[in-house]
């Protein structure tokens, strides 16, 4: 159940993120809120952050209990979901496997800010993790299959800053 929920939430965040180029600008729904809320709704899970950060105006929120009423959305059929990305090999322009997509990093519960990629290793031994900007990954669909590609080589990924990744947290 946790995996299904995490996958669903990650897919929603991916669709909202800048990971894929689109032909035309996204149009907000007719009933979408166009300005940030000036005050927190009654029963807000967390107070507005201090400093120059704005109040949470959407997305998932870290809290001990769920205090906001559930909302449902109408979503178009997604061409790409997190379940289609996680576990997918990552190829370079020479069609060499350079890593595997392990997870998505979601900032403030609403924006995909990174893609966790495992590099190196063999059968799970010696692998390390790096985080790639979603805009660096290009998706290609051919014969109903999705292929993830980056413009780099194995050595560049192996030498990238390591990400301390723990699937259980």
Coordinates of N, CA, C and O in Angstrom, one line a residue:
X1 N 0.8 -1.2 0.0 CA 0.0 0.0 0.0 C 0.9 1.3 0.0 O 0.6 2.2 -0.7
X2 N 2.0 1.2 0.8 CA 2.9 2.4 0.9 C 3.5 2.6 -0.5 O 3.6 3.8 -0.9
X3 N 3.9 1.5 -1.2 CA 4.5 1.7 -2.5 C 3.5 2.3 -3.5 O 3.9 3.2 -4.3
X4 N 2.3 1.8 -3.4 CA 1.3 2.4 -4.4 C 1.0 3.8 -4.1 O 1.0 4.6 -5.0
X5 N 0.9 4.2 -2.8 CA 0.7 5.6 -2.5 C 1.9 6.5 -2.9 O 1.8 7.5 -3.5
X6 N 3.1 6.0 -2.6 CA 4.3 6.7 -3.0 C 4.4 6.9 -4.5 O 4.8 8.0 -5.0
X7 N 4.1 5.8 -5.2 CA 4.2 5.9 -6.7 C 3.2 6.8 -7.2 O 3.5 7.6 -8.1
X8 N 2.0 6.8 -6.7 CA 0.9 7.7 -7.1 C 1.3 9.2 -6.9 O 1.2 10.0 -7.8
X9 N 1.8 9.4 -5.7 CA 2.2 10.8 -5.3 C 3.4 11.3 -6.2 O 3.4 12.4 -6.6
X10 N 4.3 10.4 -6.4 CA 5.5 10.8 -7.2 C 5.1 11.0 -8.6 O 5.6 11.9 -9.3
X11 N 4.1 10.2 -9.1 CA 3.7 10.4 -10.5 C 3.0 11.8 -10.6 O 3.2 12.5 -11.6
X12 N 2.2 12.1 -9.6 CA 1.5 13.4 -9.7 C 2.6 14.6 -9.6 O 2.5 15.6 -10.3
X13 N 3.6 14.4 -8.8 CA 4.6 15.4 -8.7 C 5.4 15.5 -10.0 O 5.8 16.6 -10.5
X14 N 5.7 14.3 -10.6 CA 6.4 14.3 -11.9 C 5.6 15.1 -13.0 O 6.2 15.8 -13.7
X15 N 4.4 14.9 -13.0 CA 3.6 15.6 -14.0 C 3.6 17.1 -13.8 O 3.4 17.8 -14.7
X16 N 3.7 17.5 -12.6 CA 3.8 18.9 -12.3 C 5.1 19.5 -12.4 O 5.3 20.7 -12.5
X17 N 6.1 18.7 -12.5 CA 7.5 19.1 -12.6 C 8.0 19.5 -14.0 O 7.3 19.2 -14.9
X18 N 9.2 20.0 -14.1 CA 9.7 20.4 -15.4 C 10.5 19.4 -16.1 O 11.3 19.6 -17.0
X19 N 10.3 18.1 -15.7 CA 11.1 17.0 -16.3 C 10.9 16.8 -17.8 O 11.8 16.4 -18.4
X20 N 9.8 17.1 -18.3 CA 9.5 16.8 -19.7 C 9.2 18.1 -20.4 O 8.4 18.9 -19.9
X21 N 9.7 18.3 -21.6 CA 9.4 19.4 -22.4 C 8.0 19.2 -23.0 O 7.6 18.1 -23.3
X22 N 7.3 20.3 -23.2 CA 5.9 20.3 -23.7 C 5.9 21.2 -24.9 O 6.6 22.2 -25.0
X23 N 5.0 20.9 -25.9 CA 4.8 21.7 -27.0 C 4.2 23.0 -26.8 O 4.4 24.0 -27.4
X24 N 3.2 23.1 -25.8 CA 2.5 24.3 -25.5 C 2.5 24.5 -24.0 O 2.6 23.6 -23.2
X25 N 2.3 25.7 -23.6 CA 2.3 26.1 -22.2 C 1.1 25.4 -21.5 O 0.0 25.4 -22.1
X26 N 1.3 24.9 -20.3 CA 0.3 24.3 -19.6 C -0.7 25.4 -19.1 O -0.4 26.4 -18.7
X27 N -2.0 25.1 -19.2 CA -3.0 26.0 -18.9 C -3.6 25.5 -17.5 O -4.0 24.3 -17.4
X28 N -3.8 26.4 -16.5 CA -4.4 25.9 -15.3 C -5.8 25.7 -15.5 O -6.5 26.3 -16.4
X29 N -6.4 24.8 -14.7 CA -7.8 24.5 -14.8 C -8.6 25.8 -14.5 O -8.2 26.7 -13.8
X30 N -9.8 25.9 -15.0 CA -10.7 27.1 -14.9 C -10.9 27.4 -13.4 O -11.0 28.6 -13.1
X31 N -11.0 26.4 -12.6 CA -11.3 26.7 -11.2 C -10.0 26.8 -10.3 O -10.1 26.8 -9.1
X32 N -8.8 26.8 -10.9 CA -7.6 26.8 -10.2 C -7.3 28.1 -9.5 O -7.7 29.2 -10.0
X33 N -6.7 28.0 -8.3 CA -6.4 29.3 -7.5 C -5.2 29.9 -8.2 O -4.2 29.2 -8.4
X34 N -5.2 31.1 -8.6 CA -4.1 31.7 -9.3 C -3.2 32.6 -8.4 O -2.1 33.0 -8.9
X35 N -3.6 32.9 -7.2 CA -2.7 33.6 -6.3 C -2.5 32.8 -5.0 O -3.4 32.1 -4.6
X36 N -1.3 32.9 -4.4 CA -1.1 32.2 -3.2 C -2.1 32.6 -2.1 O -2.5 33.8 -2.1
X37 N -2.5 31.7 -1.2 CA -3.3 32.0 -0.1 C -2.6 33.0 0.8 O -1.5 32.9 1.1
X38 N -3.3 34.0 1.3 CA -2.7 35.0 2.2 C -2.7 34.5 3.6 O -1.9 34.9 4.4
X39 N -3.7 33.6 4.0 CA -3.7 33.1 5.3 C -3.9 31.6 5.2 O -4.4 31.1 4.3
X40 N -3.4 30.9 6.3 CA -3.5 29.4 6.3 C -5.0 29.1 6.6 O -5.6 29.7 7.3
X41 N -5.5 28.0 5.9 CA -6.8 27.6 6.2 C -6.9 27.1 7.6 O -6.0 26.6 8.2
X42 N -8.1 27.1 8.2 CA -8.3 26.5 9.5 C -7.9 25.1 9.6 O -8.2 24.3 8.7
X43 N -7.1 24.7 10.6 CA -6.6 23.4 10.7 C -5.5 23.0 9.8 O -5.2 21.9 9.5
X44 N -4.7 24.0 9.4 CA -3.6 23.8 8.5 C -2.6 22.9 9.3 O -2.4 23.1 10.5
X45 N -2.0 22.0 8.6 CA -1.1 21.0 9.2 C 0.2 21.6 9.7 O 0.8 21.2 10.7
X46 N 0.7 22.6 9.0 CA 2.0 23.2 9.4 C 1.9 24.8 9.3 O 1.2 25.2 8.4
X47 N 2.5 25.5 10.2 CA 2.5 27.0 10.0 C 3.3 27.4 8.8 O 4.2 26.6 8.3
X48 N 3.1 28.6 8.3 CA 3.9 29.1 7.2 C 5.4 29.2 7.6 O 5.7 29.5 8.7
X49 N 6.3 28.8 6.7 CA 7.7 28.9 7.0 C 8.2 30.3 7.2 O 7.6 31.2 6.7
X50 N 9.2 30.4 8.1 CA 9.8 31.7 8.4 C 10.7 32.2 7.2 O 11.1 31.4 6.4
X51 N 11.1 33.4 7.2 CA 12.1 33.9 6.2 C 11.4 34.2 4.9 O 10.3 34.7 4.9
X52 N 12.1 34.0 3.8 CA 11.6 34.5 2.5 C 10.8 33.4 1.8 O 10.5 33.5 0.7
X53 N 10.6 32.3 2.5 CA 9.8 31.2 1.8 C 8.3 31.5 2.0 O 7.9 32.0 3.0
X54 N 7.6 31.2 0.9 CA 6.1 31.5 1.0 C 5.4 30.3 1.6 O 5.9 29.2 1.8
X55 N 4.2 30.5 2.0 CA 3.3 29.5 2.6 C 3.1 28.4 1.6 O 3.1 28.6 0.4
X56 N 2.9 27.2 2.1 CA 2.6 26.0 1.3 C 1.3 26.3 0.6 O 0.2 26.4 1.2
X57 N 1.3 26.3 -0.7 CA 0.0 26.6 -1.5 C -0.4 25.4 -2.3 O -1.1 25.5 -3.3
X58 N 0.1 24.2 -1.9 CA -0.3 23.0 -2.7 C 0.7 22.0 -2.5 O 1.8 22.3 -2.0
X59 N 0.4 20.8 -2.9 CA 1.4 19.7 -2.7 C 1.2 19.0 -1.4 O 0.4 19.3 -0.6
X60 N 2.0 18.0 -1.2 CA 2.0 17.2 0.0 C 2.7 18.0 1.1 O 3.5 18.8 0.9
X61 N 2.2 17.7 2.4 CA 2.8 18.5 3.5 C 3.2 17.4 4.6 O 2.5 16.5 4.8
X62 N 4.3 17.7 5.3 CA 4.8 16.8 6.4 C 4.0 17.2 7.6 O 3.9 18.4 7.9
X63 N 3.3 16.3 8.3 CA 2.6 16.5 9.5 C 2.3 15.2 10.2 O 2.6 14.1 9.7
X64 N 1.9 15.4 11.5 CA 1.6 14.2 12.3 C 0.2 13.6 12.0 O 0.0 12.4 12.1
X65 N -0.7 14.5 11.5 CA -2.1 14.0 11.2 C -2.5 14.8 9.9 O -2.0 15.8 9.6
X66 N -3.5 14.2 9.3 CA -4.0 14.9 8.1 C -5.2 15.7 8.5 O -6.2 15.2 9.1
X67 N -5.1 17.0 8.3 CA -6.1 18.0 8.8 C -6.9 18.6 7.7 O -7.9 19.3 7.9
X68 N -6.4 18.5 6.5 CA -7.1 19.1 5.3 C -8.1 18.1 4.7 O -7.8 16.9 4.7
X69 N -9.2 18.6 4.3 CA -10.2 17.7 3.6 C -9.6 17.2 2.3 O -8.9 17.9 1.6
X70 N -9.9 15.9 2.0 CA -9.4 15.3 0.8 C -10.0 16.0 -0.5 O -11.1 16.4 -0.5
X71 N -9.1 16.2 -1.5 CA -9.6 16.8 -2.7 C -9.2 15.7 -3.8 O -8.2 15.0 -3.8
X72 N -10.1 15.7 -4.8 CA -9.8 14.8 -6.0 C -9.6 15.7 -7.2 O -10.1 16.8 -7.3
X73 N -8.8 15.2 -8.1 CA -8.6 15.9 -9.3 C -8.9 15.1 -10.5 O -9.0 13.8 -10.4
X74 N -9.1 15.7 -11.6 CA -9.3 15.0 -12.9 C -8.0 15.1 -13.6 O -7.5 16.1 -13.9
X75 N -7.4 13.9 -13.8 CA -6.1 13.9 -14.5 C -6.3 13.2 -15.9 O -7.1 12.3 -16.1
X76 N -5.5 13.8 -16.8 CA -5.5 13.2 -18.1 C -4.7 11.9 -18.1 O -3.8 11.8 -17.2
X77 N -4.9 11.0 -19.0 CA -4.1 9.8 -19.0 C -2.6 10.2 -19.1 O -2.3 11.0 -20.0
X78 N -1.8 9.7 -18.3 CA -0.4 10.1 -18.3 C 0.4 9.2 -19.2 O 0.3 8.0 -19.2
X79 N 1.3 9.9 -20.0 CA 2.2 9.2 -20.8 C 3.3 8.6 -20.0 O 3.9 7.5 -20.3
X80 N 3.7 9.3 -19.0 CA 4.8 8.9 -18.1 C 4.3 9.0 -16.7 O 3.8 10.0 -16.2
X81 N 4.5 7.9 -16.0 CA 4.2 7.8 -14.5 C 5.5 7.4 -13.8 O 6.4 6.8 -14.5
X82 N 5.6 7.6 -12.5 CA 6.8 7.2 -11.8 C 7.0 5.7 -11.9 O 8.2 5.3 -12.0
X83 N 6.0 4.9 -11.9 CA 6.2 3.5 -12.0 C 6.8 3.1 -13.3 O 7.4 2.0 -13.4
X84 N 6.6 3.9 -14.3 CA 7.3 3.6 -15.6 C 8.7 4.0 -15.6 O 9.5 3.6 -16.5
X85 N 9.1 4.9 -14.7 CA 10.5 5.4 -14.7 C 11.4 4.7 -13.7 O 12.5 4.3 -14.0
X86 N 10.9 4.4 -12.5 CA 11.7 3.8 -11.5 C 12.0 2.3 -12.0 O 11.1 1.6 -12.4
X87 N 13.3 2.0 -11.9 CA 13.7 0.7 -12.4 C 14.2 0.7 -13.8 O 14.7 -0.3 -14.3
X88 N 13.9 1.8 -14.5 CA 14.3 1.9 -15.9 C 15.8 2.2 -16.1 O 16.4 3.0 -15.3
X89 N 16.4 1.5 -17.0 CA 17.9 1.8 -17.3 C 18.0 3.1 -17.9 O 17.1 3.6 -18.6
X90 N 19.1 3.8 -17.7 CA 19.4 5.1 -18.2 C 20.5 4.9 -19.2 O 21.6 4.3 -18.9
X91 N 20.3 5.4 -20.4 CA 21.2 5.2 -21.5 C 21.9 6.5 -21.9 O 21.3 7.6 -21.7
X92 N 23.1 6.4 -22.5 CA 23.7 7.6 -23.1 C 23.4 7.7 -24.6 O 22.8 6.8 -25.1
X93 N 24.0 8.6 -25.3 CA 23.7 8.8 -26.7 C 24.4 7.7 -27.5 O 24.1 7.6 -28.7
X94 N 25.3 6.9 -26.9 CA 25.9 5.8 -27.6 C 25.2 4.5 -27.4 O 25.6 3.4 -27.7
X95 N 24.0 4.6 -26.7 CA 23.1 3.5 -26.4 C 23.8 2.6 -25.4 O 23.5 1.4 -25.3
X96 N 24.7 3.1 -24.5 CA 25.3 2.4 -23.5 C 24.5 2.6 -22.2 O 24.1 3.7 -21.9
X97 N 24.3 1.5 -21.4 CA 23.7 1.7 -20.1 C 24.6 2.4 -19.2 O 25.7 1.9 -19.0
X98 N 24.2 3.5 -18.6 CA 25.1 4.3 -17.7 C 24.6 4.3 -16.3 O 25.2 4.8 -15.4
X99 N 23.4 3.8 -16.0 CA 22.8 3.7 -14.7 C 21.4 3.3 -14.7 O 20.9 2.8 -15.8
X100 N 20.7 3.3 -13.5 CA 19.3 2.9 -13.4 C 18.6 3.9 -12.5 O 19.1 4.3 -11.5
X101 N 17.4 4.3 -13.0 CA 16.6 5.2 -12.2 C 16.1 4.5 -11.0 O 15.4 3.4 -11.1
X102 N 16.4 5.0 -9.8 CA 16.0 4.4 -8.5 C 14.8 5.0 -7.9 O 14.0 4.4 -7.2
X103 N 14.7 6.4 -8.0 CA 13.7 7.1 -7.2 C 13.6 8.5 -7.8 O 14.4 8.9 -8.6
X104 N 12.6 9.3 -7.2 CA 12.4 10.7 -7.6 C 12.5 11.5 -6.3 O 12.1 11.0 -5.2
X105 N 13.2 12.6 -6.4 CA 13.3 13.6 -5.2 C 12.2 14.6 -5.4 O 12.1 15.3 -6.4
X106 N 11.3 14.7 -4.4 CA 10.2 15.7 -4.5 C 10.4 16.7 -3.4 O 10.4 16.4 -2.3
X107 N 10.5 18.0 -3.9 CA 10.7 19.1 -3.0 C 9.3 19.7 -2.6 O 8.5 20.0 -3.5
X108 N 9.2 20.0 -1.3 CA 8.0 20.7 -0.8 C 6.7 19.9 -1.2 O 5.6 20.5 -1.3
X109 N 6.8 18.6 -1.4 CA 5.7 17.8 -1.7 C 5.0 18.0 -3.0 O 3.9 17.6 -3.2
X110 N 5.6 18.8 -3.9 CA 4.9 19.1 -5.1 C 5.8 19.2 -6.4 O 5.2 19.2 -7.5
X111 N 7.1 19.2 -6.3 CA 7.9 19.4 -7.5 C 9.0 18.4 -7.5 O 9.7 18.2 -6.5
X112 N 9.1 17.7 -8.6 CA 10.3 16.7 -8.8 C 11.5 17.6 -9.1 O 11.6 18.3 -10.1
X113 N 12.5 17.5 -8.1 CA 13.7 18.3 -8.3 C 14.9 17.5 -8.6 O 15.9 18.0 -8.9
X114 N 14.8 16.2 -8.6 CA 15.9 15.3 -8.9 C 15.5 13.9 -9.2 O 14.4 13.4 -8.8
X115 N 16.3 13.2 -9.9 CA 16.1 11.8 -10.2 C 17.3 11.0 -9.6 O 18.4 11.3 -10.0
X116 N 17.0 10.1 -8.7 CA 18.1 9.3 -8.0 C 18.5 8.2 -9.0 O 17.6 7.4 -9.5
X117 N 19.8 8.1 -9.3 CA 20.3 7.2 -10.3 C 21.4 6.3 -9.6 O 22.3 6.9 -9.0
X118 N 21.3 5.0 -9.8 CA 22.3 4.1 -9.3 C 23.4 4.0 -10.4 O 23.0 3.8 -11.5
X119 N 24.6 4.1 -10.0 CA 25.7 3.9 -11.0 C 26.7 2.9 -10.5 O 26.9 2.8 -9.3
X120 N 27.4 2.3 -11.4 CA 28.5 1.4 -11.0 C 28.0 0.1 -10.3 O 26.7 -0.1 -10.2
X121 N 28.8 -0.7 -9.8 CA 28.4 -1.8 -9.0 C 28.0 -3.0 -9.9 O 27.9 -2.8 -11.1
X122 N 27.9 -4.1 -9.3 CA 27.4 -5.3 -10.0 C 26.6 -6.1 -9.0 O 27.0 -6.4 -7.9
X123 N 25.4 -6.5 -9.4 CA 24.4 -7.2 -8.6 C 24.2 -6.6 -7.3 O 24.2 -7.2 -6.2
X124 N 24.1 -5.2 -7.3 CA 23.9 -4.5 -6.0 C 25.1 -4.2 -5.2 O 25.0 -3.6 -4.1
X125 N 26.2 -4.8 -5.5 CA 27.4 -4.6 -4.7 C 28.3 -3.4 -5.4 O 28.5 -3.4 -6.6
X126 N 28.7 -2.5 -4.5 CA 29.5 -1.4 -5.0 C 28.8 -0.3 -5.7 O 29.5 0.7 -6.2
X127 N 27.5 -0.3 -5.8 CA 26.8 0.7 -6.5 C 26.8 2.0 -5.6 O 26.8 1.9 -4.4
X128 N 26.7 3.1 -6.3 CA 26.5 4.4 -5.5 C 25.4 5.1 -6.2 O 25.0 4.8 -7.3
X129 N 24.9 6.2 -5.6 CA 23.8 6.9 -6.1 C 24.2 8.4 -6.3 O 25.0 9.0 -5.6
X130 N 23.6 8.9 -7.4 CA 23.8 10.4 -7.7 C 22.4 10.9 -8.0 O 21.5 10.1 -8.3
X131 N 22.2 12.2 -7.9 CA 21.0 12.8 -8.3 C 21.2 13.7 -9.5 O 22.1 14.5 -9.6
X132 N 20.3 13.4 -10.5 CA 20.4 14.1 -11.8 C 19.2 15.0 -11.9 O 18.1 14.7 -11.5
X133 N 19.4 16.2 -12.4 CA 18.3 17.2 -12.6 C 17.4 16.6 -13.7 O 17.8 16.0 -14.7
X134 N 16.1 16.6 -13.4 CA 15.1 16.0 -14.3 C 15.2 16.6 -15.7 O 14.9 15.9 -16.7
X135 N 15.6 17.8 -15.9 CA 15.7 18.4 -17.2 C 16.8 17.8 -18.0 O 16.9 18.1 -19.2
X136 N 17.7 17.1 -17.4 CA 18.9 16.4 -18.1 C 18.5 15.1 -18.7 O 19.2 14.5 -19.4
X137 N 17.3 14.6 -18.3 CA 16.9 13.3 -18.8 C 15.9 13.5 -19.9 O 14.9 14.2 -19.8
X138 N 16.1 12.8 -21.0 CA 15.2 12.8 -22.2 C 14.6 11.5 -22.3 O 15.2 10.5 -22.2
X139 N 13.3 11.5 -22.6 CA 12.5 10.3 -22.8 C 12.2 10.1 -24.2 O 11.8 11.0 -24.9
X140 N 12.3 8.8 -24.6 CA 12.0 8.5 -26.0 C 11.1 7.3 -26.0 O 11.3 6.3 -25.3
X141 N 10.0 7.4 -26.8 CA 9.0 6.3 -26.8 C 9.1 5.7 -28.2 O 8.9 6.4 -29.2
X142 N 9.3 4.4 -28.3 CA 9.3 3.7 -29.6 C 8.8 2.3 -29.3 O 9.1 1.7 -28.4
X143 N 7.9 1.9 -30.2 CA 7.3 0.6 -30.2 C 6.6 0.4 -28.8 O 6.6 -0.7 -28.2
X144 N 6.0 1.4 -28.2 CA 5.3 1.3 -27.0 C 6.2 1.2 -25.8 O 5.7 1.1 -24.7
X145 N 7.5 1.4 -25.9 CA 8.4 1.3 -24.8 C 9.1 2.6 -24.6 O 9.3 3.4 -25.5
X146 N 9.3 2.9 -23.3 CA 9.9 4.2 -22.9 C 11.4 4.0 -22.6 O 11.8 3.0 -21.9
X147 N 12.2 4.9 -23.2 CA 13.6 4.8 -23.0 C 14.1 6.1 -22.4 O 13.8 7.2 -22.9
X148 N 14.9 6.1 -21.3 CA 15.4 7.3 -20.6 C 16.9 7.4 -21.1 O 17.7 6.5 -21.0
X149 N 17.2 8.7 -21.4 CA 18.5 9.0 -22.0 C 19.1 10.2 -21.4 O 18.4 11.1 -21.0
X150 N 20.5 10.2 -21.2 CA 21.2 11.4 -20.8 C 22.4 11.6 -21.7 O 22.9 10.6 -22.3
X151 N 22.9 12.8 -21.8 CA 24.1 13.1 -22.6 C 25.3 13.1 -21.7 O 25.8 14.2 -21.2
X152 N 25.8 11.9 -21.4 CA 26.9 11.8 -20.5 C 27.5 10.4 -20.7 O 27.0 9.6 -21.5
X153 N 28.6 10.1 -19.9 CA 29.1 8.7 -20.0 C 29.2 8.2 -18.5 O 28.9 8.9 -17.6
X154 N 29.5 6.9 -18.4 CA 29.6 6.2 -17.1 C 30.6 6.9 -16.2 O 30.3 7.1 -15.0
X155 N 31.7 7.3 -16.7 CA 32.7 8.0 -15.8 C 32.2 9.3 -15.2 O 32.5 9.5 -14.0
X156 N 31.5 10.1 -16.0 CA 31.0 11.3 -15.4 C 30.0 11.1 -14.3 O 30.0 11.7 -13.3
X157 N 29.1 10.0 -14.5 CA 28.2 9.7 -13.4 C 28.9 9.1 -12.2 O 28.5 9.4 -11.1
X158 N 29.9 8.3 -12.4 CA 30.6 7.7 -11.3 C 31.4 8.8 -10.5 O 31.6 8.6 -9.3
X159 N 31.8 9.8 -11.2 CA 32.5 10.9 -10.5 C 31.6 12.0 -10.0 O 32.1 13.0 -9.4
X160 N 30.3 11.9 -10.2 CA 29.4 13.0 -9.7 C 29.3 12.9 -8.2 O 29.6 11.8 -7.6
X161 N 28.9 14.0 -7.5 CA 28.7 13.9 -6.1 C 27.7 12.8 -5.7 O 26.7 12.6 -6.2
X162 N 28.1 12.1 -4.6 CA 27.4 10.9 -4.2 C 26.2 11.4 -3.4 O 26.3 12.4 -2.6
X163 N 25.1 10.7 -3.5 CA 23.8 11.0 -2.8 C 23.7 9.8 -1.8 O 23.7 8.7 -2.2
X164 N 23.6 10.1 -0.5 CA 23.3 9.1 0.5 C 21.9 8.7 0.4 O 21.0 9.4 1.0
X165 N 21.6 7.6 -0.2 CA 20.2 7.2 -0.4 C 19.9 6.0 0.4 O 20.6 5.0 0.5
X166 N 18.7 6.1 1.1 CA 18.2 4.9 1.9 C 16.8 4.8 1.5 O 15.9 5.6 1.8
X167 N 16.4 3.7 0.9 CA 15.1 3.4 0.4 C 14.1 3.3 1.6 O 12.9 3.5 1.4
X168 N 14.5 3.1 2.8 CA 13.7 2.8 3.9 C 13.3 4.1 4.7 O 12.6 4.0 5.7
X169 N 13.8 5.2 4.3 CA 13.5 6.4 5.0 C 12.7 7.4 4.2 O 12.7 7.4 3.0

